[in-house]
mmCIF file of C-alpha atoms in Angstrom:
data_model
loop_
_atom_site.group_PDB
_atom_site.id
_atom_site.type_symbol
_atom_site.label_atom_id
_atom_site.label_comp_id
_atom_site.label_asym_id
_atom_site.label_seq_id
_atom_site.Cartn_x
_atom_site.Cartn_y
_atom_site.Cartn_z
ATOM 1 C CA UNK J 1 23.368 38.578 18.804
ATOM 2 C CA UNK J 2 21.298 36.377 16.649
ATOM 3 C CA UNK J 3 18.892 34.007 18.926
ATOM 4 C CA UNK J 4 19.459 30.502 17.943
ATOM 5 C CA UNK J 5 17.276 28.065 16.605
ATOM 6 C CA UNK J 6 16.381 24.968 18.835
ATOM 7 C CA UNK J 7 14.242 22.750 17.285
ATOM 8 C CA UNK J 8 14.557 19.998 19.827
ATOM 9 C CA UNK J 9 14.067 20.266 23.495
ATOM 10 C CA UNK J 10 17.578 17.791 23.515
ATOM 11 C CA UNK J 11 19.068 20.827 21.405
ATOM 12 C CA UNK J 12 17.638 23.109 24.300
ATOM 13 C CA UNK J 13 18.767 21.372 27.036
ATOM 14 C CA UNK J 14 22.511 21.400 25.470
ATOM 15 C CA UNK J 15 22.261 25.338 25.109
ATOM 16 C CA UNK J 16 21.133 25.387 28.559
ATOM 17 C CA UNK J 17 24.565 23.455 29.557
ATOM 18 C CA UNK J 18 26.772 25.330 27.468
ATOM 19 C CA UNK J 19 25.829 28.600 29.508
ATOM 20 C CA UNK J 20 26.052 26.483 32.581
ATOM 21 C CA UNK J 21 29.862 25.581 31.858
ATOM 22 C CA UNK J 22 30.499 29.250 30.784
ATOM 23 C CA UNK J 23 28.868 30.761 34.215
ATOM 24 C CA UNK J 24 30.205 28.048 36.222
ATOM 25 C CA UNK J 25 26.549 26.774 37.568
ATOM 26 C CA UNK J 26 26.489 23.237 38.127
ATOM 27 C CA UNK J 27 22.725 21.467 36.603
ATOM 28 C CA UNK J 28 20.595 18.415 36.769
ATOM 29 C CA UNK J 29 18.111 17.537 34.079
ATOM 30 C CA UNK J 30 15.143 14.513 34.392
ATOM 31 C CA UNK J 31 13.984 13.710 30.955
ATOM 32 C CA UNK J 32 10.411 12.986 30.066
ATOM 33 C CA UNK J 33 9.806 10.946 27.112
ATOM 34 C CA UNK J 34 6.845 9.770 26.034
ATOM 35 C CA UNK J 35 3.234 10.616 25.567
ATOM 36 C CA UNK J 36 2.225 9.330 29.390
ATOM 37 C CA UNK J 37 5.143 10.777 30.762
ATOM 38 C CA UNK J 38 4.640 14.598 29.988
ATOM 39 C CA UNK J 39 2.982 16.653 32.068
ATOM 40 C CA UNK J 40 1.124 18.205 28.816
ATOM 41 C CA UNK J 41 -0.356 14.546 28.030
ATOM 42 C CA UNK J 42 -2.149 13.925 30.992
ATOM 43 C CA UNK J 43 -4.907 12.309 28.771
ATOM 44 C CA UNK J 44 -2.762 9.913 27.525
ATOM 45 C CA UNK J 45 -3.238 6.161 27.977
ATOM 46 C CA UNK J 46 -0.632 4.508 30.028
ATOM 47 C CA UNK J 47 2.303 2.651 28.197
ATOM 48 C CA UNK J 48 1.190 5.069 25.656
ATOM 49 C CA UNK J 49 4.760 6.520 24.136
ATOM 50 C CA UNK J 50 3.660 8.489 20.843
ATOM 51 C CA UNK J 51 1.507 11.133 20.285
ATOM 52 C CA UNK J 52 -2.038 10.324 17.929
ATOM 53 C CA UNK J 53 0.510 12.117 14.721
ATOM 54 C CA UNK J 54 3.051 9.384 15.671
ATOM 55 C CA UNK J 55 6.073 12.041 17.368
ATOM 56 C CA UNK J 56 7.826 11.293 20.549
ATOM 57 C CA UNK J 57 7.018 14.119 22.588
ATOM 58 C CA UNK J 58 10.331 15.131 24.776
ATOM 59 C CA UNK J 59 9.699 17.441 28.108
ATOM 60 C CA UNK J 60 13.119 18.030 30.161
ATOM 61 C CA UNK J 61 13.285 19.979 33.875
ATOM 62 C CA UNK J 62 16.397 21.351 34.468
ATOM 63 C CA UNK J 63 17.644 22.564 37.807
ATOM 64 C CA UNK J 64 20.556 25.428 38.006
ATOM 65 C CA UNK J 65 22.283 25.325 41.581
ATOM 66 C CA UNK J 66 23.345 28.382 43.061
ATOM 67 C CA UNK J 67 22.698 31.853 42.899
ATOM 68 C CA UNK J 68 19.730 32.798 41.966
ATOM 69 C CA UNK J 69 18.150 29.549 41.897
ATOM 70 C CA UNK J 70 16.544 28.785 38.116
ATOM 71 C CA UNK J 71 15.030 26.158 36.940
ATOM 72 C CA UNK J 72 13.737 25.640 33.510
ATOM 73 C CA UNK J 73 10.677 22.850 32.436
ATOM 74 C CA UNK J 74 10.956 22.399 28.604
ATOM 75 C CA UNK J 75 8.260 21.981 26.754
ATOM 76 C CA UNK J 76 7.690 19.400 23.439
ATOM 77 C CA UNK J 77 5.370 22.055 22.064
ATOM 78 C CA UNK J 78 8.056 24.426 21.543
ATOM 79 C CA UNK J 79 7.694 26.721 24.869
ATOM 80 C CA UNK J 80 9.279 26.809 28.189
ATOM 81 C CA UNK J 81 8.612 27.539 32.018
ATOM 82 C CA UNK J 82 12.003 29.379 33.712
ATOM 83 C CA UNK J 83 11.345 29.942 37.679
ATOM 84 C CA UNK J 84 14.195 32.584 38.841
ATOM 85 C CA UNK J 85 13.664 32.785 43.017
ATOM 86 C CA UNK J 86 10.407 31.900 42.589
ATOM 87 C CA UNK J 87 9.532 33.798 40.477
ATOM 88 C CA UNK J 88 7.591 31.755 37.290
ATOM 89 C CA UNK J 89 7.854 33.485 33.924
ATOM 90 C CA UNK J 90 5.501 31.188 31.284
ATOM 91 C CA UNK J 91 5.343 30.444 27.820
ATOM 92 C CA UNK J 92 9.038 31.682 26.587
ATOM 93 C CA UNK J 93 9.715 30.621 23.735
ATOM 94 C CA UNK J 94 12.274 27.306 24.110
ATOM 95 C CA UNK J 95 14.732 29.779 21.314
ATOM 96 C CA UNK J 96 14.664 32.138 23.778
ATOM 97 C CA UNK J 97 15.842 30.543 26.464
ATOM 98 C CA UNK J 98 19.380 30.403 26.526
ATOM 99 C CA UNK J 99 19.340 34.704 25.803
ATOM 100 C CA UNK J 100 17.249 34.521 28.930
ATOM 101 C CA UNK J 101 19.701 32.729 31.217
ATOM 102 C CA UNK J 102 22.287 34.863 29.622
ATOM 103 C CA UNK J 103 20.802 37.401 30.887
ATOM 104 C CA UNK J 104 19.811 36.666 34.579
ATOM 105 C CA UNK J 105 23.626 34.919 34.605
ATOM 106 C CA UNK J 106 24.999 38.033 33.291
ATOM 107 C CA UNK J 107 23.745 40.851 35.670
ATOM 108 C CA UNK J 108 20.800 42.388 33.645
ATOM 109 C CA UNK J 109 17.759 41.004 34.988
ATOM 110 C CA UNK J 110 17.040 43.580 37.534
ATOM 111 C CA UNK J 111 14.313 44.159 40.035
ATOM 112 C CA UNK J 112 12.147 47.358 40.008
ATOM 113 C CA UNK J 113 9.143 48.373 42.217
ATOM 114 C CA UNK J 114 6.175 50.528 41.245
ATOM 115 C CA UNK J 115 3.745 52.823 42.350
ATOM 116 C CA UNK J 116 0.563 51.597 40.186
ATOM 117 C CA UNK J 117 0.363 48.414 39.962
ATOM 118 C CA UNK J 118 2.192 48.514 42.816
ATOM 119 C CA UNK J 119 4.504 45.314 43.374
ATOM 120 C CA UNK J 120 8.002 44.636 42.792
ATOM 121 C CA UNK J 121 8.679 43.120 38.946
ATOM 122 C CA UNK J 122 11.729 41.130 38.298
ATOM 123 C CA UNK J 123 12.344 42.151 34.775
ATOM 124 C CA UNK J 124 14.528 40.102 32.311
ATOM 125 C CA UNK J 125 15.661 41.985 28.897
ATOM 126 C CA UNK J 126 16.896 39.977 25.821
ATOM 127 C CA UNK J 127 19.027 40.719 23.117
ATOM 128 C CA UNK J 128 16.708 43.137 20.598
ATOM 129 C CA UNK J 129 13.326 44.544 21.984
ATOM 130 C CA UNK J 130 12.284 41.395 23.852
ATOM 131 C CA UNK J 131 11.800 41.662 27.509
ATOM 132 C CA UNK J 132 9.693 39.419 30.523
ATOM 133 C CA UNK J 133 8.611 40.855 33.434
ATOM 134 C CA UNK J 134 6.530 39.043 36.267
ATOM 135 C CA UNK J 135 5.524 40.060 39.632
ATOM 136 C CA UNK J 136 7.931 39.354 42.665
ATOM 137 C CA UNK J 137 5.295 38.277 45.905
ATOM 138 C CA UNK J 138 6.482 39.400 48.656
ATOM 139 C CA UNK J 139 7.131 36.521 50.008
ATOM 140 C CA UNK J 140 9.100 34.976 47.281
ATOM 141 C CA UNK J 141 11.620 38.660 47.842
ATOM 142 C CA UNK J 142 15.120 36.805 48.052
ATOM 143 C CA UNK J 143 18.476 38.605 49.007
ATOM 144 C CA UNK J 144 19.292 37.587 44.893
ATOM 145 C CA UNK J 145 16.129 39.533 44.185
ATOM 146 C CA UNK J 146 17.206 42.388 46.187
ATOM 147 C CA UNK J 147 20.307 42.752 44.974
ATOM 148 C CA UNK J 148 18.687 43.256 41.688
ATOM 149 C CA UNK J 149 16.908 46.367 42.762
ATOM 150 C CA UNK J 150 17.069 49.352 40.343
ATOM 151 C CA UNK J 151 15.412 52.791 42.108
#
C-alpha cells in the first residue's frame, strides 16, 4: 500500500478520522492555530497569528477512546507525536501516521521483551521496511500492552 501524502495537518487529521470510522473508535480533536497558540512557537508574541514567512501554522491533538488508548499531537512542521498506553513514539512523519494507526488498530503492533537492553519494546511495523519501536516502562505495562506480547 502506497503511504499517502498529507500536506496539511487538516488533511491529517481527516485520515486520522477515516480509520477511526473504519475501526469503530470514537475521537476528539482541539485545534491550534496560530503562531502563539502552538506549542512549537513558544517564542511567539501574543496575538501573534503568523509565522515571521507569513504561514498559519496549524497543530491538532487528537484523542482515540478505547482500546489501547492513542493519542496523536500533529505537528505544523510536518511531524507527529502518537502516545499508544503511554507509550510516546516522536517525530513520525505526519504521512505516516494513518499506516501507523492502521497498524496498532489492526493487530500488528506487538510487544516483545529482551535480554540486552533489557526492557519490553512495543514495536509498530508499517507497510514496506518502516518500523518504530520505543521502550514500554514498567509502569506504563497495560493489559493492551500485554496482550501484545510476542515470546
Amino acid at each position: 500500500m502506497e503511504k499517502a501524502r498529507l500536506p496539511t495537518t487538516e488533511a491529517a487529521v481527516q485520515a486520522i478520522r477515516e480509520i477511526a470510522v473504519r475501526f469503530g473508535v470514537s475521537m476528539s480533536v482541539t485545534d491550534d492555530i496560530g503562531a502563539d497558540r502552538t506549542s512549537r512557537r513558544t517564542s511567539a508574541e501574543l496575538f501573534t497569528v503568523f509565522d515571521p514567512d507569513g504561514s498559519l501554522p496549524h497543530e491538532a491533538f487528537v484523542e482515540l477512546a478505547g482500546s489501547p488508548a492513542v493519542s496523536v499531537r500533529l505537528f505544523p512542521e510536518g511531524d507527529a507525536r502518537i502516545t499508544v498506553e503511554g507509550v510516546e513514539f516522536h517525530d513520525v512523519p505526519r504521512d505516516s501516521v494513518p499506516g501507523f494507526l492502521r497498524s496498532v488498530y489492526g493487530g500488528l503492533a506487538t510487544t516483545k521483551g529482551r535480554l540486552f537492553p533489557p526492557g519490553q519494546w512495543l514495536i509498530v511495523p508499517l507497510p514496506g521496511d518502516e518500523t518504530y519501536k520505543e521502550l514500554v516502562l514498567d509502569s506504563n505495562f497495560t493489559p493492551w500492552l500485554a496482550r501484545s506480547a510476542r515470546p
